[in-house]
């Protein structure tokens, strides 16, 4: 008989065995704790079938729950050891800044909120690709390295959302939203001279926070780029507007929750978060001067071109 110190293997196994009905209760609780992070990973990597009421995700959750329940029941004699290992794993993730208890809670919260408050993907309608109008002038006008542009951006960041917690991985996006809020609450639309397409530089627009759609787009792009964000300009029929790179579907869930619950709860109340998905699967939010919150409604969906300012 195998011995470990003064205890035999059988005695050790009996020592860690939890008697009924507590073993079944603990197994179910442990099952839920294990199922949630596995379900989150599966949710982000499996294709969404867009079934009514998210039935596909409910089925996925139940399949994972049942499968893990069978495994834990088979290993119920070492349930306590399983709990200890699980706590150690998430505890290590929390202390090391990796995937831990807080990450599981935040991901689950964001996922469940998004399933109830679906962001709205807009199809990119492209009638014909055209050269981006005034491309070289626009690129030159995005003066993101100018100290005045950088200083304005820092002012906006210190003014809005400075004390928002829990989004360390998305701090540049949150700061970009602060810039969006500062610009869009102060922007005054002014048309170009009749018969002329005037492209104002970012520093020109900074003086009075005024101009038309391309001036707004240039200024927004310059400010966000000055703090490390990534934007692109979308050219539609008679209009140009900026979009902010968000990232993946998982990133969108976290950002959707932040916009709707913490950053723009009044402006976005009962309204969808609109976004585009590019050919690489990247998600971009609308930052048009007409939008009251990031991801607001698009003015025109007939896209003629896109200019990424990375």
Tab-separated table of C-alpha atoms in Angstrom:
chain	number	residue	atom	x	y	z
A	1	UNK	CA	0.000	0.000	0.000
A	2	UNK	CA	1.334	3.438	-0.991
A	3	UNK	CA	2.179	5.740	1.932
A	4	UNK	CA	2.630	9.493	1.949
A	5	UNK	CA	4.385	10.405	5.193
A	6	UNK	CA	2.467	8.622	7.953
A	7	UNK	CA	-0.765	8.367	5.891
A	8	UNK	CA	-1.641	5.692	3.372
A	9	UNK	CA	-3.094	6.682	-0.016
A	10	UNK	CA	-6.519	5.392	1.050
A	11	UNK	CA	-6.408	7.382	4.289
A	12	UNK	CA	-5.318	10.494	2.432
A	13	UNK	CA	-8.170	10.109	-0.057
A	14	UNK	CA	-10.686	9.668	2.723
A	15	UNK	CA	-9.296	12.702	4.516
A	16	UNK	CA	-10.050	14.941	1.539
A	17	UNK	CA	-13.412	13.372	0.706
A	18	UNK	CA	-16.418	15.567	1.456
A	19	UNK	CA	-19.507	13.692	2.592
A	20	UNK	CA	-22.962	13.917	0.986
A	21	UNK	CA	-24.898	16.154	0.417
A	22	UNK	CA	-22.153	18.762	0.768
A	23	UNK	CA	-20.088	17.129	-1.956
A	24	UNK	CA	-22.922	17.642	-4.480
A	25	UNK	CA	-23.443	21.258	-3.432
A	26	UNK	CA	-19.737	22.066	-3.640
A	27	UNK	CA	-19.450	20.278	-6.982
A	28	UNK	CA	-22.276	22.390	-8.435
A	29	UNK	CA	-20.780	25.649	-7.121
A	30	UNK	CA	-17.360	24.674	-8.450
A	31	UNK	CA	-18.991	23.750	-11.758
A	32	UNK	CA	-20.482	27.233	-12.109
A	33	UNK	CA	-17.133	28.856	-11.254
A	34	UNK	CA	-15.325	26.772	-13.871
A	35	UNK	CA	-18.059	26.981	-16.507
A	36	UNK	CA	-18.214	30.792	-16.569
A	37	UNK	CA	-14.598	31.477	-17.730
A	38	UNK	CA	-14.691	28.514	-20.145
A	39	UNK	CA	-17.996	29.771	-21.549
A	40	UNK	CA	-16.546	33.281	-21.967
A	41	UNK	CA	-13.592	31.878	-23.933
A	42	UNK	CA	-15.912	29.740	-26.081
A	43	UNK	CA	-18.267	32.687	-26.609
A	44	UNK	CA	-15.452	34.838	-27.954
A	45	UNK	CA	-14.080	32.131	-30.267
A	46	UNK	CA	-17.156	30.299	-31.560
A	47	UNK	CA	-19.198	31.681	-34.438
A	48	UNK	CA	-22.312	33.580	-33.356
A	49	UNK	CA	-25.374	32.072	-35.043
A	50	UNK	CA	-27.613	35.082	-34.332
A	51	UNK	CA	-30.485	32.910	-33.118
A	52	UNK	CA	-33.407	34.596	-31.388
A	53	UNK	CA	-32.851	35.406	-27.703
A	54	UNK	CA	-29.238	34.119	-28.020
A	55	UNK	CA	-30.438	30.493	-27.904
A	56	UNK	CA	-27.111	29.359	-29.398
A	57	UNK	CA	-25.240	30.851	-26.414
A	58	UNK	CA	-27.679	29.336	-23.914
A	59	UNK	CA	-27.155	25.903	-25.481
A	60	UNK	CA	-23.376	26.424	-25.450
A	61	UNK	CA	-23.460	27.315	-21.751
A	62	UNK	CA	-25.593	24.270	-20.888
A	63	UNK	CA	-23.354	21.898	-22.867
A	64	UNK	CA	-20.253	23.169	-21.032
A	65	UNK	CA	-22.081	23.048	-17.677
A	66	UNK	CA	-23.234	19.441	-18.178
A	67	UNK	CA	-19.830	18.275	-19.449
A	68	UNK	CA	-17.987	19.768	-16.481
A	69	UNK	CA	-20.608	18.372	-14.096
A	70	UNK	CA	-19.868	14.838	-15.333
A	71	UNK	CA	-16.122	15.385	-14.929
A	72	UNK	CA	-16.461	16.783	-11.407
A	73	UNK	CA	-18.838	13.999	-10.361
A	74	UNK	CA	-16.319	11.452	-11.576
A	75	UNK	CA	-13.647	13.214	-9.515
A	76	UNK	CA	-15.832	13.990	-6.509
A	77	UNK	CA	-13.472	12.191	-4.145
A	78	UNK	CA	-10.924	14.933	-4.769
A	79	UNK	CA	-13.388	17.834	-4.900
A	80	UNK	CA	-11.578	19.771	-2.179
A	81	UNK	CA	-8.275	19.478	-4.036
A	82	UNK	CA	-9.998	20.735	-7.221
A	83	UNK	CA	-11.330	23.778	-5.361
A	84	UNK	CA	-7.914	24.567	-3.928
A	85	UNK	CA	-6.249	24.296	-7.366
A	86	UNK	CA	-8.928	26.497	-8.947
A	87	UNK	CA	-8.557	29.202	-6.305
A	88	UNK	CA	-4.763	29.065	-6.593
A	89	UNK	CA	-4.951	29.406	-10.400
A	90	UNK	CA	-7.239	32.475	-10.350
A	91	UNK	CA	-5.422	33.891	-7.329
A	92	UNK	CA	-2.124	33.713	-9.195
A	93	UNK	CA	-3.733	35.361	-12.221
A	94	UNK	CA	-5.051	38.186	-10.046
A	95	UNK	CA	-1.714	38.837	-8.315
A	96	UNK	CA	0.312	38.633	-11.533
A	97	UNK	CA	-2.033	40.956	-13.420
A	98	UNK	CA	-3.151	38.198	-15.757
A	99	UNK	CA	-6.545	36.482	-15.974
A	100	UNK	CA	-7.886	36.326	-12.427
A	101	UNK	CA	-11.027	36.759	-10.349
A	102	UNK	CA	-11.573	40.387	-11.426
A	103	UNK	CA	-11.152	39.523	-15.105
A	104	UNK	CA	-13.714	36.727	-14.884
A	105	UNK	CA	-16.248	39.020	-13.207
A	106	UNK	CA	-15.701	41.901	-15.643
A	107	UNK	CA	-15.819	39.681	-18.745
A	108	UNK	CA	-18.976	37.922	-17.571
A	109	UNK	CA	-20.649	41.226	-16.645
A	110	UNK	CA	-19.799	42.789	-20.012
A	111	UNK	CA	-20.846	39.694	-21.967
A	112	UNK	CA	-24.230	39.407	-20.239
A	113	UNK	CA	-24.904	43.130	-20.661
A	114	UNK	CA	-24.049	42.996	-24.353
A	115	UNK	CA	-26.335	40.001	-24.885
A	116	UNK	CA	-29.189	42.109	-23.461
A	117	UNK	CA	-28.123	45.382	-25.119
A	118	UNK	CA	-26.839	44.267	-28.514
A	119	UNK	CA	-24.438	46.592	-30.329
A	120	UNK	CA	-25.595	47.028	-33.896
A	121	UNK	CA	-23.190	46.049	-36.687
A	122	UNK	CA	-23.714	48.082	-39.840
A	123	UNK	CA	-22.970	46.533	-43.192
A	124	UNK	CA	-20.450	48.544	-45.152
A	125	UNK	CA	-22.273	49.463	-48.321
A	126	UNK	CA	-19.744	50.152	-51.034
A	127	UNK	CA	-21.165	51.300	-54.333
A	128	UNK	CA	-17.796	51.917	-55.956
A	129	UNK	CA	-14.340	52.581	-54.625
A	130	UNK	CA	-13.039	56.021	-55.405
A	131	UNK	CA	-9.775	57.781	-54.571
A	132	UNK	CA	-10.060	59.395	-51.150
A	133	UNK	CA	-10.753	63.099	-51.758
A	134	UNK	CA	-7.911	65.482	-50.894
A	135	UNK	CA	-5.946	62.600	-49.395
A	136	UNK	CA	-2.540	64.302	-49.305
A	137	UNK	CA	-3.994	67.533	-47.890
A	138	UNK	CA	-5.856	65.613	-45.183
A	139	UNK	CA	-2.794	63.584	-44.172
A	140	UNK	CA	-0.749	66.787	-43.901
A	141	UNK	CA	-3.534	68.490	-41.938
A	142	UNK	CA	-3.541	65.756	-39.253
A	143	UNK	CA	-0.857	67.495	-37.191
A	144	UNK	CA	-0.800	64.985	-34.365
A	145	UNK	CA	2.805	65.834	-33.385
A	146	UNK	CA	2.042	69.505	-32.830
A	147	UNK	CA	2.375	70.352	-29.094
A	148	UNK	CA	-0.846	72.407	-29.159
A	149	UNK	CA	-2.824	69.393	-30.372
A	150	UNK	CA	-1.205	67.168	-27.764
A	151	UNK	CA	-1.919	69.712	-25.014
A	152	UNK	CA	-5.580	70.002	-26.004
A	153	UNK	CA	-5.886	66.197	-25.901
A	154	UNK	CA	-4.326	66.016	-22.453
A	155	UNK	CA	-6.673	68.749	-21.238
A	156	UNK	CA	-9.674	66.723	-22.441
A	157	UNK	CA	-8.340	63.539	-20.832
A	158	UNK	CA	-7.896	65.303	-17.490
A	159	UNK	CA	-11.372	66.805	-17.764
A	160	UNK	CA	-13.388	63.684	-18.629
A	161	UNK	CA	-13.375	60.092	-17.317
A	162	UNK	CA	-10.138	60.563	-15.403
A	163	UNK	CA	-11.411	58.573	-12.422
A	164	UNK	CA	-13.046	55.704	-14.308
A	165	UNK	CA	-11.664	52.426	-12.936
A	166	UNK	CA	-11.472	48.869	-14.227
A	167	UNK	CA	-10.436	49.468	-17.843
A	168	UNK	CA	-6.643	49.380	-17.671
A	169	UNK	CA	-6.380	47.398	-20.921
A	170	UNK	CA	-8.513	50.021	-22.665
A	171	UNK	CA	-7.173	53.246	-21.187
A	172	UNK	CA	-6.243	54.680	-24.617
A	173	UNK	CA	-9.772	54.028	-25.886
A	174	UNK	CA	-11.292	55.601	-22.758
A	175	UNK	CA	-9.012	58.607	-23.214
A	176	UNK	CA	-10.056	58.795	-26.872
A	177	UNK	CA	-13.668	58.940	-25.674
A	178	UNK	CA	-12.707	61.861	-23.430
A	179	UNK	CA	-11.357	63.682	-26.495
A	180	UNK	CA	-14.526	62.799	-28.419
A	181	UNK	CA	-16.672	64.232	-25.622
A	182	UNK	CA	-14.705	67.467	-25.401
A	183	UNK	CA	-14.740	68.062	-29.166
A	184	UNK	CA	-18.320	67.025	-29.892
A	185	UNK	CA	-19.846	69.033	-27.047
A	186	UNK	CA	-18.056	72.169	-28.275
A	187	UNK	CA	-17.937	71.748	-32.072
A	188	UNK	CA	-19.680	74.399	-34.197
A	189	UNK	CA	-20.428	73.428	-37.789
A	190	UNK	CA	-19.307	76.033	-40.331
A	191	UNK	CA	-19.499	75.445	-44.084
A	192	UNK	CA	-16.630	75.891	-46.542
A	193	UNK	CA	-16.558	78.895	-48.873
A	194	UNK	CA	-19.075	78.411	-51.665
A	195	UNK	CA	-17.578	76.476	-54.534
A	196	UNK	CA	-14.358	75.613	-52.637
A	197	UNK	CA	-13.350	72.555	-50.581
A	198	UNK	CA	-11.298	74.071	-47.774
A	199	UNK	CA	-9.263	71.666	-45.611
A	200	UNK	CA	-8.387	73.228	-42.270
A	201	UNK	CA	-5.363	71.921	-40.422
A	202	UNK	CA	-5.848	70.515	-36.934
A	203	UNK	CA	-4.219	73.600	-35.371
A	204	UNK	CA	-6.572	75.901	-37.324
A	205	UNK	CA	-9.633	74.031	-36.034
A	206	UNK	CA	-8.232	74.115	-32.507
A	207	UNK	CA	-8.521	77.917	-32.346
A	208	UNK	CA	-12.330	78.033	-32.582
A	209	UNK	CA	-13.412	74.353	-32.633
A	210	UNK	CA	-15.378	75.084	-35.769
A	211	UNK	CA	-15.532	73.860	-39.352
A	212	UNK	CA	-17.258	71.352	-41.582
A	213	UNK	CA	-17.195	67.549	-41.496
A	214	UNK	CA	-13.707	67.101	-42.954
A	215	UNK	CA	-12.278	69.719	-40.571
A	216	UNK	CA	-13.891	67.905	-37.633
A	217	UNK	CA	-12.571	64.549	-38.859
A	218	UNK	CA	-9.034	65.870	-39.271
A	219	UNK	CA	-9.067	67.476	-35.826
A	220	UNK	CA	-10.548	64.396	-34.103
A	221	UNK	CA	-8.042	62.101	-35.825
A	222	UNK	CA	-5.099	64.347	-34.920
A	223	UNK	CA	-6.063	64.553	-31.237
A	224	UNK	CA	-6.648	60.822	-30.856
A	225	UNK	CA	-3.497	59.968	-32.778
A	226	UNK	CA	-1.515	62.307	-30.508
A	227	UNK	CA	-2.288	60.034	-27.520
A	228	UNK	CA	-1.673	56.730	-29.317
A	229	UNK	CA	-5.152	55.882	-30.621
A	230	UNK	CA	-5.917	54.579	-34.108
A	231	UNK	CA	-8.523	56.228	-36.318
A	232	UNK	CA	-9.664	56.100	-39.894
A	233	UNK	CA	-11.681	58.517	-42.005
A	234	UNK	CA	-14.705	57.260	-43.927
A	235	UNK	CA	-15.707	58.963	-47.146
A	236	UNK	CA	-19.391	58.751	-48.062
A	237	UNK	CA	-21.446	60.695	-50.564
A	238	UNK	CA	-20.933	64.308	-49.560
A	239	UNK	CA	-19.580	63.511	-46.118
A	240	UNK	CA	-16.428	62.465	-44.202
A	241	UNK	CA	-16.422	61.189	-40.629
A	242	UNK	CA	-13.900	59.572	-38.242
A	243	UNK	CA	-14.002	56.094	-36.704
A	244	UNK	CA	-12.017	54.716	-33.766
A	245	UNK	CA	-10.428	51.259	-33.753
A	246	UNK	CA	-11.831	49.167	-30.893
A	247	UNK	CA	-10.436	45.705	-31.670
A	248	UNK	CA	-12.162	42.347	-31.327
A	249	UNK	CA	-15.622	41.187	-30.325
A	250	UNK	CA	-14.405	40.730	-26.753
A	251	UNK	CA	-13.090	44.302	-26.732
A	252	UNK	CA	-16.426	45.548	-28.045
A	253	UNK	CA	-18.278	43.873	-25.168
A	254	UNK	CA	-16.150	45.676	-22.589
A	255	UNK	CA	-16.397	49.000	-24.439
A	256	UNK	CA	-20.139	48.616	-24.995
A	257	UNK	CA	-20.611	48.197	-21.228
A	258	UNK	CA	-18.365	51.186	-20.507
A	259	UNK	CA	-20.256	53.471	-22.900
A	260	UNK	CA	-23.755	52.423	-21.851
A	261	UNK	CA	-23.258	52.106	-18.086
A	262	UNK	CA	-20.406	54.414	-17.112
A	263	UNK	CA	-19.280	56.955	-19.714
A	264	UNK	CA	-22.315	58.020	-21.764
A	265	UNK	CA	-25.312	56.485	-19.919
A	266	UNK	CA	-27.692	59.379	-20.647
A	267	UNK	CA	-26.676	60.007	-24.255
A	268	UNK	CA	-26.797	56.302	-25.190
A	269	UNK	CA	-29.860	55.278	-23.150
A	270	UNK	CA	-32.073	52.869	-25.136
A	271	UNK	CA	-29.916	53.449	-28.223
A	272	UNK	CA	-27.690	50.933	-30.049
A	273	UNK	CA	-23.922	51.094	-30.377
A	274	UNK	CA	-23.264	51.216	-34.130
A	275	UNK	CA	-20.043	49.908	-35.601
A	276	UNK	CA	-18.343	48.616	-38.726
A	277	UNK	CA	-16.276	45.451	-39.112
A	278	UNK	CA	-13.462	45.671	-41.628
A	279	UNK	CA	-12.071	42.907	-43.834
A	280	UNK	CA	-9.680	41.821	-41.051
A	281	UNK	CA	-12.445	41.493	-38.467
A	282	UNK	CA	-11.483	44.711	-36.646
A	283	UNK	CA	-14.298	46.730	-35.078
A	284	UNK	CA	-14.551	50.511	-35.583
A	285	UNK	CA	-16.889	52.935	-33.775
A	286	UNK	CA	-18.433	56.037	-35.300
A	287	UNK	CA	-17.106	59.363	-33.913
A	288	UNK	CA	-18.989	61.738	-36.235
A	289	UNK	CA	-19.754	65.285	-35.086
A	290	UNK	CA	-23.457	64.343	-35.241
A	291	UNK	CA	-22.995	61.511	-32.696
A	292	UNK	CA	-23.759	62.219	-29.029
A	293	UNK	CA	-21.876	59.123	-27.894
A	294	UNK	CA	-19.209	56.864	-29.477
A	295	UNK	CA	-20.993	54.463	-31.796
A	296	UNK	CA	-23.890	56.825	-32.466
A	297	UNK	CA	-25.998	56.599	-35.661
A	298	UNK	CA	-24.280	56.906	-39.026
A	299	UNK	CA	-25.342	59.751	-41.311
A	300	UNK	CA	-24.719	57.964	-44.602
A	301	UNK	CA	-23.939	54.310	-45.308
A	302	UNK	CA	-22.920	54.534	-48.966
A	303	UNK	CA	-19.185	54.279	-48.330
A	304	UNK	CA	-16.905	55.377	-51.133
A	305	UNK	CA	-13.548	54.998	-49.414
A	306	UNK	CA	-11.589	54.728	-46.161
A	307	UNK	CA	-8.316	56.284	-45.056
A	308	UNK	CA	-6.620	54.655	-42.054
A	309	UNK	CA	-4.350	56.979	-40.076
A	310	UNK	CA	-2.125	54.490	-38.248
